[in-house]
Amino acid sequence: MTGIGTPTRQDFPTIRRCIGYARALGLDGLRVINLFALRSTDPQGLRIHADPIGPRNDEILTHCMQTLPVDFMVAAWGADDFAIDRAKAVHAMAASHGITLQCRGRTKNGHPGHPLYLRRDAALSEWTP
């Protein structure tokens, strides 16, 4: 598990897949921000932590939304229902900055698909909770 405020420079499989999607869209860059400050390969790690969102995550998300030249953001957190309340809050935050959330495929419950489990040619479409 990586803790709050711990940046990483290693391209893990998920990030490598995101880079591939960005290149396929003709983008020259990619910035990944997370619903939760706490990151865990096991969703249970988020459920049992006292504050998975973290004390500054909303501030950081807002800063990114205000300062990055974006019209859309790609939501890609996968199938875990634990994230739905947080997803609604981040969706509202993005909308308040005129940013739409897109996704590349959905889970059977309508969550944005996780990059590792999507087809390489999955098209972007708007995502709302």
PDB file of C-alpha atoms in Angstrom:
ATOM      1  CA  MET A   1       0.000   0.000   0.000  1.00  0.00           C
ATOM      2  CA  THR A   2       1.309   3.480  -0.790  1.00  0.00           C
ATOM      3  CA  GLY A   3       0.557   6.155   1.751  1.00  0.00           C
ATOM      4  CA  ILE A   4      -0.837   9.636   1.454  1.00  0.00           C
ATOM      5  CA  GLY A   5       1.525  12.064  -0.224  1.00  0.00           C
ATOM      6  CA  THR A   6       3.932   9.394  -1.448  1.00  0.00           C
ATOM      7  CA  PRO A   7       4.668  10.058  -5.128  1.00  0.00           C
ATOM      8  CA  THR A   8       5.894   7.254  -7.312  1.00  0.00           C
ATOM      9  CA  ARG A   9       7.915   7.436 -10.513  1.00  0.00           C
ATOM     10  CA  GLN A  10       7.563   3.780 -11.453  1.00  0.00           C
ATOM     11  CA  ASP A  11       5.237   2.940 -14.331  1.00  0.00           C
ATOM     12  CA  PHE A  12       3.097   0.100 -13.018  1.00  0.00           C
ATOM     13  CA  PRO A  13       0.963  -1.970 -15.444  1.00  0.00           C
ATOM     14  CA  THR A  14      -2.079   0.265 -14.945  1.00  0.00           C
ATOM     15  CA  ILE A  15      -0.083   3.398 -15.707  1.00  0.00           C
ATOM     16  CA  ARG A  16       1.530   1.786 -18.744  1.00  0.00           C
ATOM     17  CA  ARG A  17      -1.949   0.955 -20.036  1.00  0.00           C
ATOM     18  CA  CYS A  18      -3.107   4.562 -19.413  1.00  0.00           C
ATOM     19  CA  ILE A  19      -0.081   5.864 -21.324  1.00  0.00           C
ATOM     20  CA  GLY A  20      -1.045   3.600 -24.226  1.00  0.00           C
ATOM     21  CA  TYR A  21      -4.616   4.928 -24.208  1.00  0.00           C
ATOM     22  CA  ALA A  22      -3.358   8.531 -24.143  1.00  0.00           C
ATOM     23  CA  ARG A  23      -1.079   7.874 -27.111  1.00  0.00           C
ATOM     24  CA  ALA A  24      -3.929   6.185 -28.998  1.00  0.00           C
ATOM     25  CA  LEU A  25      -5.987   9.350 -28.490  1.00  0.00           C
ATOM     26  CA  GLY A  26      -3.126  11.431 -29.887  1.00  0.00           C
ATOM     27  CA  LEU A  27      -2.442  13.139 -26.569  1.00  0.00           C
ATOM     28  CA  ASP A  28       1.050  14.265 -25.686  1.00  0.00           C
ATOM     29  CA  GLY A  29       0.693  13.885 -21.952  1.00  0.00           C
ATOM     30  CA  LEU A  30      -1.154  12.280 -19.102  1.00  0.00           C
ATOM     31  CA  ARG A  31      -1.741  13.218 -15.496  1.00  0.00           C
ATOM     32  CA  VAL A  32      -3.194  10.638 -13.142  1.00  0.00           C
ATOM     33  CA  ILE A  33      -5.100  11.762 -10.080  1.00  0.00           C
ATOM     34  CA  ASN A  34      -6.888   9.442  -7.709  1.00  0.00           C
ATOM     35  CA  LEU A  35     -10.287   9.420  -6.046  1.00  0.00           C
ATOM     36  CA  PHE A  36      -8.528   8.539  -2.826  1.00  0.00           C
ATOM     37  CA  ALA A  37      -5.160   9.749  -1.560  1.00  0.00           C
ATOM     38  CA  LEU A  38      -4.538   6.250  -0.279  1.00  0.00           C
ATOM     39  CA  ARG A  39      -3.769   3.784  -3.038  1.00  0.00           C
ATOM     40  CA  SER A  40      -4.018   0.060  -2.628  1.00  0.00           C
ATOM     41  CA  THR A  41      -3.994  -2.880  -5.024  1.00  0.00           C
ATOM     42  CA  ASP A  42      -6.538  -4.458  -2.696  1.00  0.00           C
ATOM     43  CA  PRO A  43      -9.771  -2.442  -2.312  1.00  0.00           C
ATOM     44  CA  GLN A  44     -10.070  -3.831   1.216  1.00  0.00           C
ATOM     45  CA  GLY A  45      -7.149  -1.572   2.128  1.00  0.00           C
ATOM     46  CA  LEU A  46      -9.331   1.451   1.363  1.00  0.00           C
ATOM     47  CA  ARG A  47     -12.300   0.098   3.312  1.00  0.00           C
ATOM     48  CA  ILE A  48     -10.383  -0.458   6.522  1.00  0.00           C
ATOM     49  CA  HIS A  49      -8.386   2.797   6.504  1.00  0.00           C
ATOM     50  CA  ALA A  50      -9.715   5.579   8.745  1.00  0.00           C
ATOM     51  CA  ASP A  51      -9.339   8.277   6.053  1.00  0.00           C
ATOM     52  CA  PRO A  52      -8.701   6.906   2.553  1.00  0.00           C
ATOM     53  CA  ILE A  53      -9.577  10.264   0.951  1.00  0.00           C
ATOM     54  CA  GLY A  54      -6.876  12.011   2.948  1.00  0.00           C
ATOM     55  CA  PRO A  55      -6.696  15.507   4.365  1.00  0.00           C
ATOM     56  CA  ARG A  56      -5.689  17.268   1.107  1.00  0.00           C
ATOM     57  CA  ASN A  57      -7.019  15.130  -1.733  1.00  0.00           C
ATOM     58  CA  ASP A  58      -9.973  17.415  -2.532  1.00  0.00           C
ATOM     59  CA  GLU A  59      -7.603  20.388  -2.537  1.00  0.00           C
ATOM     60  CA  ILE A  60      -5.256  18.611  -4.945  1.00  0.00           C
ATOM     61  CA  LEU A  61      -8.096  17.472  -7.214  1.00  0.00           C
ATOM     62  CA  THR A  62      -9.510  21.011  -7.288  1.00  0.00           C
ATOM     63  CA  HIS A  63      -6.074  22.455  -8.069  1.00  0.00           C
ATOM     64  CA  CYS A  64      -5.656  20.037 -10.981  1.00  0.00           C
ATOM     65  CA  MET A  65      -9.100  20.824 -12.308  1.00  0.00           C
ATOM     66  CA  GLN A  66      -8.488  24.580 -12.079  1.00  0.00           C
ATOM     67  CA  THR A  67      -5.001  24.665 -13.543  1.00  0.00           C
ATOM     68  CA  LEU A  68      -4.806  21.904 -16.150  1.00  0.00           C
ATOM     69  CA  PRO A  69      -5.936  22.751 -19.671  1.00  0.00           C
ATOM     70  CA  VAL A  70      -8.527  19.981 -19.909  1.00  0.00           C
ATOM     71  CA  ASP A  71     -12.043  19.644 -21.228  1.00  0.00           C
ATOM     72  CA  PHE A  72     -12.499  16.131 -19.928  1.00  0.00           C
ATOM     73  CA  MET A  73     -11.046  13.645 -17.499  1.00  0.00           C
ATOM     74  CA  VAL A  74     -11.107   9.881 -17.861  1.00  0.00           C
ATOM     75  CA  ALA A  75     -12.621   7.998 -14.936  1.00  0.00           C
ATOM     76  CA  ALA A  76     -11.126   4.518 -14.540  1.00  0.00           C
ATOM     77  CA  TRP A  77     -11.438   3.122 -11.026  1.00  0.00           C
ATOM     78  CA  GLY A  78     -13.081  -0.197 -11.728  1.00  0.00           C
ATOM     79  CA  ALA A  79     -15.853  -2.271 -10.232  1.00  0.00           C
ATOM     80  CA  ASP A  80     -15.705  -1.680  -6.489  1.00  0.00           C
ATOM     81  CA  ASP A  81     -18.968  -0.264  -5.086  1.00  0.00           C
ATOM     82  CA  PHE A  82     -16.973   1.256  -2.218  1.00  0.00           C
ATOM     83  CA  ALA A  83     -15.958   4.117  -4.530  1.00  0.00           C
ATOM     84  CA  ILE A  84     -19.435   5.207  -5.657  1.00  0.00           C
ATOM     85  CA  ASP A  85     -20.018   7.919  -3.042  1.00  0.00           C
ATOM     86  CA  ARG A  86     -16.557   9.314  -3.632  1.00  0.00           C
ATOM     87  CA  ALA A  87     -17.099   9.100  -7.384  1.00  0.00           C
ATOM     88  CA  LYS A  88     -20.274  11.171  -7.076  1.00  0.00           C
ATOM     89  CA  ALA A  89     -18.393  13.856  -5.135  1.00  0.00           C
ATOM     90  CA  VAL A  90     -15.560  13.990  -7.678  1.00  0.00           C
ATOM     91  CA  HIS A  91     -18.058  14.031 -10.562  1.00  0.00           C
ATOM     92  CA  ALA A  92     -19.759  17.066  -8.981  1.00  0.00           C
ATOM     93  CA  MET A  93     -16.375  18.708  -8.406  1.00  0.00           C
ATOM     94  CA  ALA A  94     -15.422  18.222 -12.063  1.00  0.00           C
ATOM     95  CA  ALA A  95     -18.799  19.490 -13.289  1.00  0.00           C
ATOM     96  CA  SER A  96     -18.396  22.638 -11.184  1.00  0.00           C
ATOM     97  CA  HIS A  97     -15.208  23.335 -13.172  1.00  0.00           C
ATOM     98  CA  GLY A  98     -16.849  22.624 -16.541  1.00  0.00           C
ATOM     99  CA  ILE A  99     -15.066  19.277 -16.914  1.00  0.00           C
ATOM    100  CA  THR A 100     -16.891  16.165 -18.063  1.00  0.00           C
ATOM    101  CA  LEU A 101     -15.897  12.712 -16.882  1.00  0.00           C
ATOM    102  CA  GLN A 102     -15.406  10.198 -19.646  1.00  0.00           C
ATOM    103  CA  CYS A 103     -14.707   6.493 -19.409  1.00  0.00           C
ATOM    104  CA  ARG A 104     -13.517   3.744 -21.714  1.00  0.00           C
ATOM    105  CA  GLY A 105     -16.096   1.097 -20.979  1.00  0.00           C
ATOM    106  CA  ARG A 106     -18.143   0.275 -17.914  1.00  0.00           C
ATOM    107  CA  THR A 107     -18.406  -2.551 -15.442  1.00  0.00           C
ATOM    108  CA  LYS A 108     -21.632  -4.561 -15.195  1.00  0.00           C
ATOM    109  CA  ASN A 109     -22.723  -2.171 -12.400  1.00  0.00           C
ATOM    110  CA  GLY A 110     -22.002   0.927 -14.507  1.00  0.00           C
ATOM    111  CA  HIS A 111     -18.717   1.959 -12.889  1.00  0.00           C
ATOM    112  CA  PRO A 112     -15.940   3.226 -15.166  1.00  0.00           C
ATOM    113  CA  GLY A 113     -13.870   0.269 -16.281  1.00  0.00           C
ATOM    114  CA  HIS A 114     -10.370  -0.230 -14.890  1.00  0.00           C
ATOM    115  CA  PRO A 115      -7.647   0.236 -17.549  1.00  0.00           C
ATOM    116  CA  LEU A 116      -6.230  -3.255 -17.032  1.00  0.00           C
ATOM    117  CA  TYR A 117      -9.566  -4.868 -17.893  1.00  0.00           C
ATOM    118  CA  LEU A 118     -10.569  -2.841 -20.943  1.00  0.00           C
ATOM    119  CA  ARG A 119     -10.106  -3.556 -24.606  1.00  0.00           C
ATOM    120  CA  ARG A 120      -7.388  -1.493 -26.222  1.00  0.00           C
ATOM    121  CA  ASP A 121      -9.895  -0.067 -28.699  1.00  0.00           C
ATOM    122  CA  ALA A 122     -12.568   0.851 -26.125  1.00  0.00           C
ATOM    123  CA  ALA A 123     -14.092   4.195 -27.085  1.00  0.00           C
ATOM    124  CA  LEU A 124     -14.541   7.132 -24.725  1.00  0.00           C
ATOM    125  CA  SER A 125     -18.051   8.040 -23.612  1.00  0.00           C
ATOM    126  CA  GLU A 126     -19.401  10.379 -20.964  1.00  0.00           C
ATOM    127  CA  TRP A 127     -19.735   8.894 -17.474  1.00  0.00           C
ATOM    128  CA  THR A 128     -22.170  10.036 -14.828  1.00  0.00           C
ATOM    129  CA  PRO A 129     -22.817   8.299 -11.500  1.00  0.00           C
TER     130      PRO A 129
END
